[in-house]
PDB file of C-alpha atoms in Angstrom:
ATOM      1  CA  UNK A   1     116.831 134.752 257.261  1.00  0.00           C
ATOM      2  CA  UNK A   2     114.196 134.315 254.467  1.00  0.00           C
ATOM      3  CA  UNK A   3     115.611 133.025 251.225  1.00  0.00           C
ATOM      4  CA  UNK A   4     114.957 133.792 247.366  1.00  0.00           C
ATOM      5  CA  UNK A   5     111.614 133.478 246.863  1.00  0.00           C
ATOM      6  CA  UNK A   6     110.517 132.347 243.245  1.00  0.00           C
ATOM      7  CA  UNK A   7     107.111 131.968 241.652  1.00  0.00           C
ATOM      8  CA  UNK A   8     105.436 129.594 240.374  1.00  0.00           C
ATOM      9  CA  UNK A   9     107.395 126.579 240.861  1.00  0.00           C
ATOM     10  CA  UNK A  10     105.904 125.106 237.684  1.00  0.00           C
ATOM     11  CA  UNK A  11     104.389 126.141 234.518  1.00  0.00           C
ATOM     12  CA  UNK A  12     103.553 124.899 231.445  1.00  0.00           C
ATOM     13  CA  UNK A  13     102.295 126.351 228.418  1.00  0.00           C
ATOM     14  CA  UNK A  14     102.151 126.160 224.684  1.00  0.00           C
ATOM     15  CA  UNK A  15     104.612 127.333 222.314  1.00  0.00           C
ATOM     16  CA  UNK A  16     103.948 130.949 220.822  1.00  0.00           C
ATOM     17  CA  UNK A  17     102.640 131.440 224.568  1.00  0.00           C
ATOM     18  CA  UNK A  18     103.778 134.226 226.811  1.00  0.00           C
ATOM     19  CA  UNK A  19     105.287 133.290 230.473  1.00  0.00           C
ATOM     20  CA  UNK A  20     106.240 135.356 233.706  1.00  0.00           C
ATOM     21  CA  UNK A  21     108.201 134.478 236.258  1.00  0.00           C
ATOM     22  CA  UNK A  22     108.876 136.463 239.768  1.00  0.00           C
ATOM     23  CA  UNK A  23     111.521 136.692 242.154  1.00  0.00           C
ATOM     24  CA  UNK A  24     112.091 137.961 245.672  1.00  0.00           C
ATOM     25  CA  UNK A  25     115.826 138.460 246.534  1.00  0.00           C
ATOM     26  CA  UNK A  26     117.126 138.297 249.835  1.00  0.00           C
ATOM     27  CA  UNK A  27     116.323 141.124 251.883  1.00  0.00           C
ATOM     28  CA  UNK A  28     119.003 143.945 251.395  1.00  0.00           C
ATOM     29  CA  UNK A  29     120.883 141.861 248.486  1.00  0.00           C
ATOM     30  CA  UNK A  30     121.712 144.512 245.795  1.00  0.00           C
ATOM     31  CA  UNK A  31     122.387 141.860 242.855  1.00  0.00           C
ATOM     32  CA  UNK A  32     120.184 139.974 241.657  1.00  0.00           C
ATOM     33  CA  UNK A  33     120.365 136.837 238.995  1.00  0.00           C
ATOM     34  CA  UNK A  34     118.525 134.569 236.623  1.00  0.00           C
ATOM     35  CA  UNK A  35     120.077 131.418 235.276  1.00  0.00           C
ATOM     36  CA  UNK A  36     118.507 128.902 232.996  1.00  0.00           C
ATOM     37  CA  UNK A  37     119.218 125.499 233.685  1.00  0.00           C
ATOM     38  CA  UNK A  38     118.661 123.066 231.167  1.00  0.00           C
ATOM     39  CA  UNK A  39     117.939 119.460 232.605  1.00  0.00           C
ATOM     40  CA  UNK A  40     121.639 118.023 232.434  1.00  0.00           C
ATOM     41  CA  UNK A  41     123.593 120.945 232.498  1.00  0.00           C
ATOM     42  CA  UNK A  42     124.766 124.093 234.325  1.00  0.00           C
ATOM     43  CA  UNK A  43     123.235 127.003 235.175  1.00  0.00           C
ATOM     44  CA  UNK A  44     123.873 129.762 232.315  1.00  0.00           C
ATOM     45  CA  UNK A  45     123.396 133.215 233.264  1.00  0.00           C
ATOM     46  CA  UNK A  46     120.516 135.308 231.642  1.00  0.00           C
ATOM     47  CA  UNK A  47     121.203 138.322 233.283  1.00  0.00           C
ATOM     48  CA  UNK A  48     122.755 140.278 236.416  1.00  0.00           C
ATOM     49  CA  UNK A  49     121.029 143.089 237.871  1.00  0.00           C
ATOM     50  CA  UNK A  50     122.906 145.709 240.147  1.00  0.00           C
ATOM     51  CA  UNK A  51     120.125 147.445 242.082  1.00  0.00           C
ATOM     52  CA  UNK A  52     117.698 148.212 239.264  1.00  0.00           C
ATOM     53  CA  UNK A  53     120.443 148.644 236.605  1.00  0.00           C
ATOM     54  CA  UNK A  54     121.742 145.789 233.921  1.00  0.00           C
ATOM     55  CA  UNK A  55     125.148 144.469 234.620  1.00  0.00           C
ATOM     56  CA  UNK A  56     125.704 141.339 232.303  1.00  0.00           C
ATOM     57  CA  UNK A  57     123.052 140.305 229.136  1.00  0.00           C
ATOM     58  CA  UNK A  58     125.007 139.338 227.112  1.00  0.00           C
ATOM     59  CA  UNK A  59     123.093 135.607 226.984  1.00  0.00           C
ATOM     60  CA  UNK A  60     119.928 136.819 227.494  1.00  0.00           C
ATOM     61  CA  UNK A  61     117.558 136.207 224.202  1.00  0.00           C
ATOM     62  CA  UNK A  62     116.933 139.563 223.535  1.00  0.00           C
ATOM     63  CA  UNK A  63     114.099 138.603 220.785  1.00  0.00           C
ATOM     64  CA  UNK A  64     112.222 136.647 223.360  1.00  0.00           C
ATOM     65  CA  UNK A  65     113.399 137.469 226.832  1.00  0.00           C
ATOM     66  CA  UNK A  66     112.914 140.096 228.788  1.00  0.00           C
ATOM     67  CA  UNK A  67     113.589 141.141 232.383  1.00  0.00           C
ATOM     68  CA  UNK A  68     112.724 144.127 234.871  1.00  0.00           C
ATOM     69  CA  UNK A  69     113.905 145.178 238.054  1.00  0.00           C
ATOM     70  CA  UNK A  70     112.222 148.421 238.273  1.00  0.00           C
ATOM     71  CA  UNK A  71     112.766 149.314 242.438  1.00  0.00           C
ATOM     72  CA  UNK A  72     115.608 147.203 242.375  1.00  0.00           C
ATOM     73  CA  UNK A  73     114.347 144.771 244.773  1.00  0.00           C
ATOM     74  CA  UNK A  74     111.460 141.975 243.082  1.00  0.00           C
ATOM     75  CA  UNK A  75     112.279 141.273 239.266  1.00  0.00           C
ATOM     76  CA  UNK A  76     110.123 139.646 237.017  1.00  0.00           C
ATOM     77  CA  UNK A  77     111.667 137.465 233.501  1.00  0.00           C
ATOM     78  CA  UNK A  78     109.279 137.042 230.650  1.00  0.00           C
ATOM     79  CA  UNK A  79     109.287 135.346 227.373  1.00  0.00           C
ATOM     80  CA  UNK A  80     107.455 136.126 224.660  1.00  0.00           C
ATOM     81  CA  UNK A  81     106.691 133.961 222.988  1.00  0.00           C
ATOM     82  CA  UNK A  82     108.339 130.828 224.194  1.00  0.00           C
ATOM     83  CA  UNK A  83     109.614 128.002 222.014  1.00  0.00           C
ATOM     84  CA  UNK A  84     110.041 124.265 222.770  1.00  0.00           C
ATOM     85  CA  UNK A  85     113.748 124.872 223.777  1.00  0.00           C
ATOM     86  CA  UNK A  86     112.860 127.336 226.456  1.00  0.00           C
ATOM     87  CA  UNK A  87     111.538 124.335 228.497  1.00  0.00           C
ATOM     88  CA  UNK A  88     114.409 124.300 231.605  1.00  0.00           C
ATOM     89  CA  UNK A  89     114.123 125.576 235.013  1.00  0.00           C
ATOM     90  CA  UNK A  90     114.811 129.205 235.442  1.00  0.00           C
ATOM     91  CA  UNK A  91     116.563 130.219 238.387  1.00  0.00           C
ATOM     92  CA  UNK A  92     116.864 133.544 240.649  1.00  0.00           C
ATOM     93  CA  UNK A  93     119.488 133.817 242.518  1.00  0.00           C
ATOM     94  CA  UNK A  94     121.093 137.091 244.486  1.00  0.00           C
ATOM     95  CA  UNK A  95     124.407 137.948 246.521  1.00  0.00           C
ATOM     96  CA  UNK A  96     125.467 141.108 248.041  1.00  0.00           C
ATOM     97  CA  UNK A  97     127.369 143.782 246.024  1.00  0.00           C
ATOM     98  CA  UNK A  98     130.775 144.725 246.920  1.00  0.00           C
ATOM     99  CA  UNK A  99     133.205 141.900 248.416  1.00  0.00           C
ATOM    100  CA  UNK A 100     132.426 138.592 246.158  1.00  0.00           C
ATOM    101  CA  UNK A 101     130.694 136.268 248.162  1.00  0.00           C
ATOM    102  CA  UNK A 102     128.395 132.981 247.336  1.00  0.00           C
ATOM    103  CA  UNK A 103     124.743 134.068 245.306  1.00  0.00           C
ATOM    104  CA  UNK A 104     122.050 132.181 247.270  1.00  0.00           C
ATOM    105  CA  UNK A 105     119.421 130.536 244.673  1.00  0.00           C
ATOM    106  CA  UNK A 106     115.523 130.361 244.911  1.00  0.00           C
ATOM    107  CA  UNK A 107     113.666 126.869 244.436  1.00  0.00           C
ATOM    108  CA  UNK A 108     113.557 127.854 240.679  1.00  0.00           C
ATOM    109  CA  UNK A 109     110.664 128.020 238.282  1.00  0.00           C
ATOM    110  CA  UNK A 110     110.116 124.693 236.166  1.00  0.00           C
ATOM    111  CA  UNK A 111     109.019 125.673 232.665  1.00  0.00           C
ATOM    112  CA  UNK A 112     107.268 123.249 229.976  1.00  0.00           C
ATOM    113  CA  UNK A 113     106.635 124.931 226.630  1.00  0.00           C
ATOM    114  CA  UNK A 114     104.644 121.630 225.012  1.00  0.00           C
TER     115      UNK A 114
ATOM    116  CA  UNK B   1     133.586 135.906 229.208  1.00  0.00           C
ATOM    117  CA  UNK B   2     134.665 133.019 231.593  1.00  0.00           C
ATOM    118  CA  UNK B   3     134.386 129.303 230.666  1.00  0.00           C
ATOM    119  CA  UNK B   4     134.278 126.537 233.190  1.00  0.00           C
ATOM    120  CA  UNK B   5     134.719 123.096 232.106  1.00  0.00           C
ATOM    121  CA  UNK B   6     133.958 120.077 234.766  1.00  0.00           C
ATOM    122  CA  UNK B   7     135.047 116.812 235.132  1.00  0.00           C
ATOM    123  CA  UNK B   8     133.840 114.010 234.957  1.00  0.00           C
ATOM    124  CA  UNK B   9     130.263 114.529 234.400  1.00  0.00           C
ATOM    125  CA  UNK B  10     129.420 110.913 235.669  1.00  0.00           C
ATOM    126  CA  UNK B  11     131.146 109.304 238.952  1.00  0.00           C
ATOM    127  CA  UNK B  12     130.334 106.074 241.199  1.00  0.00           C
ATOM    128  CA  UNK B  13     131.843 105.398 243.983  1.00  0.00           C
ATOM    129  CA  UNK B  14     131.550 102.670 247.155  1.00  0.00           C
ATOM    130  CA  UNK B  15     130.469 104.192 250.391  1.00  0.00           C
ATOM    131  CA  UNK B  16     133.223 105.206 252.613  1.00  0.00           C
ATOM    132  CA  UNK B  17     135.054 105.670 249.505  1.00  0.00           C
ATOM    133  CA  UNK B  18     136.823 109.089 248.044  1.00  0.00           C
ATOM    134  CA  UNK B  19     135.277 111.689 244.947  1.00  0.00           C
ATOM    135  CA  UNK B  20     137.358 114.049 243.448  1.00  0.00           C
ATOM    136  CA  UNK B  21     135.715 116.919 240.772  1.00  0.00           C
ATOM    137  CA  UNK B  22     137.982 119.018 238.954  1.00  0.00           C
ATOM    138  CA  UNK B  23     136.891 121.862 237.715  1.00  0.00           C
ATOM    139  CA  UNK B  24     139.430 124.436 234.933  1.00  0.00           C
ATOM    140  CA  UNK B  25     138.878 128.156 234.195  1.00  0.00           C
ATOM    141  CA  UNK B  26     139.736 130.508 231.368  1.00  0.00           C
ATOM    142  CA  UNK B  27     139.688 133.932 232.862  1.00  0.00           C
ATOM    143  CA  UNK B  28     142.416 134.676 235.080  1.00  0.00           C
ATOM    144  CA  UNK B  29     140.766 137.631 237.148  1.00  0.00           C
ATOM    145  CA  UNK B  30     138.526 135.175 238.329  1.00  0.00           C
ATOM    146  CA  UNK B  31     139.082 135.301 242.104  1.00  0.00           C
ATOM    147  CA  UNK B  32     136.455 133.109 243.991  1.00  0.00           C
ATOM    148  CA  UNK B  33     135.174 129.652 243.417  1.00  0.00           C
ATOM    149  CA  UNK B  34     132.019 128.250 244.702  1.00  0.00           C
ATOM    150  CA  UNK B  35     131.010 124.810 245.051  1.00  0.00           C
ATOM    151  CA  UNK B  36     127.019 124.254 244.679  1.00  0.00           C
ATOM    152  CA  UNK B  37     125.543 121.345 245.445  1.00  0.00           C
ATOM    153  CA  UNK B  38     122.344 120.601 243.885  1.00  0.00           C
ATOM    154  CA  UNK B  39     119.679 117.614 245.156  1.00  0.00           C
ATOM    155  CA  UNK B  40     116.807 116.353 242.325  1.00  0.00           C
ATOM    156  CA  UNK B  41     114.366 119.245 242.231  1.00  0.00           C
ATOM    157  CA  UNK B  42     116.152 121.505 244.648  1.00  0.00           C
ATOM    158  CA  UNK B  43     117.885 124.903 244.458  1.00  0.00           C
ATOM    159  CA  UNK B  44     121.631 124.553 244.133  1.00  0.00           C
ATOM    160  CA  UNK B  45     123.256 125.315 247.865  1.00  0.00           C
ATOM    161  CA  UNK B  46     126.845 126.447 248.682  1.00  0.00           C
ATOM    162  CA  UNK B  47     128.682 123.313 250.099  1.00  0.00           C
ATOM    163  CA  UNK B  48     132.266 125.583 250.442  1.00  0.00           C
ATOM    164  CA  UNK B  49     134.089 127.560 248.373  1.00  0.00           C
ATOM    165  CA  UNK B  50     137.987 128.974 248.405  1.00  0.00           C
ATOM    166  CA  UNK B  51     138.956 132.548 247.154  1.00  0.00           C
ATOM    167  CA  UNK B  52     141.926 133.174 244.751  1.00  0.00           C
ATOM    168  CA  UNK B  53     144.494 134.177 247.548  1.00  0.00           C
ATOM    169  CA  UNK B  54     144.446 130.378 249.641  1.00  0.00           C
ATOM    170  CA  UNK B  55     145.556 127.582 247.831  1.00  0.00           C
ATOM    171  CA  UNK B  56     143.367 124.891 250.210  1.00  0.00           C
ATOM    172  CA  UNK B  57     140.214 124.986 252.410  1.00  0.00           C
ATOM    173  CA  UNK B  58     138.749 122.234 254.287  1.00  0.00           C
ATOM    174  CA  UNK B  59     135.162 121.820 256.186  1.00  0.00           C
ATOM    175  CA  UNK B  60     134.912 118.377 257.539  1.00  0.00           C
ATOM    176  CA  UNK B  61     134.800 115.677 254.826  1.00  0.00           C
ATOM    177  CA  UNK B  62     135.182 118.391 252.344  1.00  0.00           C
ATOM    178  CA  UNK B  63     138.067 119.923 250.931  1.00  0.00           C
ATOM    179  CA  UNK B  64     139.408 122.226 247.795  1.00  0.00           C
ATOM    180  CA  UNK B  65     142.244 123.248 246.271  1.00  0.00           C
ATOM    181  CA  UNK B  66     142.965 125.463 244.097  1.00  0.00           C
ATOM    182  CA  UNK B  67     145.621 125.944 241.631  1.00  0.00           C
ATOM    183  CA  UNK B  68     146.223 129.615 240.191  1.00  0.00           C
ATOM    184  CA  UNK B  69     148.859 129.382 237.925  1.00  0.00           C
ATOM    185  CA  UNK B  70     146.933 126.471 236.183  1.00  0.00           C
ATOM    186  CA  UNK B  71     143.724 127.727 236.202  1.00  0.00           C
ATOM    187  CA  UNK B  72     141.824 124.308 238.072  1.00  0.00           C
ATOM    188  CA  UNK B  73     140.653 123.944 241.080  1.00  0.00           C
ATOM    189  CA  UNK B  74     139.063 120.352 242.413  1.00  0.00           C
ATOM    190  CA  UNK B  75     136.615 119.359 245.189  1.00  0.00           C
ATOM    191  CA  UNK B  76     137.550 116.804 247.615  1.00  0.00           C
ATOM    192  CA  UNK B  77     135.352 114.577 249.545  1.00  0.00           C
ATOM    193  CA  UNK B  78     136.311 111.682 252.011  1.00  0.00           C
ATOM    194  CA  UNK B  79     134.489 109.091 253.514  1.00  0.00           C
ATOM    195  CA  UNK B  80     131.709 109.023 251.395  1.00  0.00           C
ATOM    196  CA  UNK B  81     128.277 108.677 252.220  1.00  0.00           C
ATOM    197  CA  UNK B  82     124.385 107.791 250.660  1.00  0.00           C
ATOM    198  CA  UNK B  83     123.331 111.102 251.359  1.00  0.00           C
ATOM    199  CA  UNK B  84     126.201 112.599 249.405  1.00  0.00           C
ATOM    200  CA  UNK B  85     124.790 111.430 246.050  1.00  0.00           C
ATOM    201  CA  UNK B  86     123.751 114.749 244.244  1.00  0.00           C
ATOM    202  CA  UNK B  87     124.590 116.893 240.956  1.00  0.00           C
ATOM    203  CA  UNK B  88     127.829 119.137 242.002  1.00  0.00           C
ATOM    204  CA  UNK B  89     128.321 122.262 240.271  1.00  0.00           C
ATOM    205  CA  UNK B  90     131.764 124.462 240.402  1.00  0.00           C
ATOM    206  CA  UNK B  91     131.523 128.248 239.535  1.00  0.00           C
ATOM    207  CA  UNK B  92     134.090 131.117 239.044  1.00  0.00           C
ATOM    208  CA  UNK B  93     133.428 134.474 239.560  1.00  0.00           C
ATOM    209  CA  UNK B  94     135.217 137.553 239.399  1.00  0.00           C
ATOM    210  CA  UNK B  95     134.873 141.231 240.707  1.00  0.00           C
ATOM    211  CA  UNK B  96     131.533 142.217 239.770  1.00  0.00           C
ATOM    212  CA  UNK B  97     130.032 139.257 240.996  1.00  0.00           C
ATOM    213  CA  UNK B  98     129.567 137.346 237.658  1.00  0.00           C
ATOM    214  CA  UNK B  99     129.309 133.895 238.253  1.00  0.00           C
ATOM    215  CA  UNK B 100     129.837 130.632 235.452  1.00  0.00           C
ATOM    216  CA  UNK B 101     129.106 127.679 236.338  1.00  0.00           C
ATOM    217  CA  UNK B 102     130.566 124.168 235.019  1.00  0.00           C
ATOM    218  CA  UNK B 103     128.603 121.072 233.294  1.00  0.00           C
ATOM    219  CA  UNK B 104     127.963 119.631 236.718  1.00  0.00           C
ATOM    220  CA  UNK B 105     129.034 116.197 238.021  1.00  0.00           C
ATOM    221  CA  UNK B 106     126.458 113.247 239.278  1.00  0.00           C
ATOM    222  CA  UNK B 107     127.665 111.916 241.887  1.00  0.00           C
ATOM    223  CA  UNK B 108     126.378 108.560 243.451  1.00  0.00           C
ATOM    224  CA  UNK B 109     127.583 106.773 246.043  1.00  0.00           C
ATOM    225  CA  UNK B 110     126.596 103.439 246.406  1.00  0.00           C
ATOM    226  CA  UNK B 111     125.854 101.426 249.888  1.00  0.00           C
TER     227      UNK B 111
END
């Protein structure tokens, strides 16, 4: 089966800059995920998406970050504008709804705000 | 929320050798616990995982246990080899699908 399917793997941009990444869950996989993952540490959820609706945000920087899911398949995460410590890779990850079972995670998006 | 706290975040061992990772949870309706293994620049991939009603799973060289009433569960894995050497993340999650993920260990194993 295909997997997540992130884009682009890298970026990098200025600070004050705007940034978009995409994602591509796994065909028929209602929720949908994206983690930041600093270099050195663990992957901290942003936000969970049932569908097209929010489940969890509670980490997601509300003043800089946003994030759509508007047919609740593809989902794009922006931030605007970005700041040195948004530099991480930003991963999309997304599981079925219902029994909890392992999330299966895209190649990620590196991000360098320079 | 949940927090997951991993240890240690450093480990070396000989070839052929044993690793052990434990990993310690806060939130007691967690009820399933990934393991993720993660290469340099690659997405982080499910290696096993064990849900909150079985107290030990094993695939091959890999095991883990899990202990409710204290809240950790560790990652097991025997005879190790080069190709082993990677960052290892645990995770809880509970119903609703929420998953937290710990610090992540390094794990090299030397020839």
């Amino acid at each position: 089966e295909a997997g997540v399917a992130q884009s682009p793997r890298y970026k990098i941009i200025e600070k004050r800059q705007s940034v978009a990444f995409w994602c591509n869950p796994i065909s028929g996989h209602a929720t949908l995920y994206w983690y930041q993952q600093i270099l050195g540490q663990g992957p901290k959820l942003l936000i969970q998406f049932q569908n097209n609706g929010v489940v969890d945000d509670s980490q997601l920087p509300k003043d800089r970050f946003s994030a759509e899911r508007l047919k609740g398949v593809d989902s794009t995460l922006k931030i605007q504008p970005a700041k040195l410590e948004d530099s991480a890779v930003y991963l999309c990850a997304s599981s079925l709804v219902g029994r909890v079972t392992e999330a299966f995670f895209g190649q990620g998006t590196r991000l360098t705000v320079v | 929320g949940e927090n997951v706290e991993q240890h240690p975040s450093t480990l070396s061992v000989q070839e052929g050798d044993s690793a052990v990772i434990k990993c310690t949870y806060s939130d007691s309706a967690s009820n399933y616990f990934p393991w993720y293994k993660q290469e340099l620049g690659k997405r982080p991939q499910l290696i096993i995982d064990i849900r909150s009603n079985v107290g030990e799973k094993k695939d091959q060289r890999i095991a883990v246990t899990l202990n409710k009433t204290a809240k950790h569960f560790s990652l097991h894995i025997t005879e190790t080899q080069p190709e082993d050497s990677a960052v290892y993340f645990c995770a809880a999650s509970k119903p609703g699908n929420q998953f937290y993920f710990g610090t992540g260990t390094s794990l090299t194993v030397i020839p």
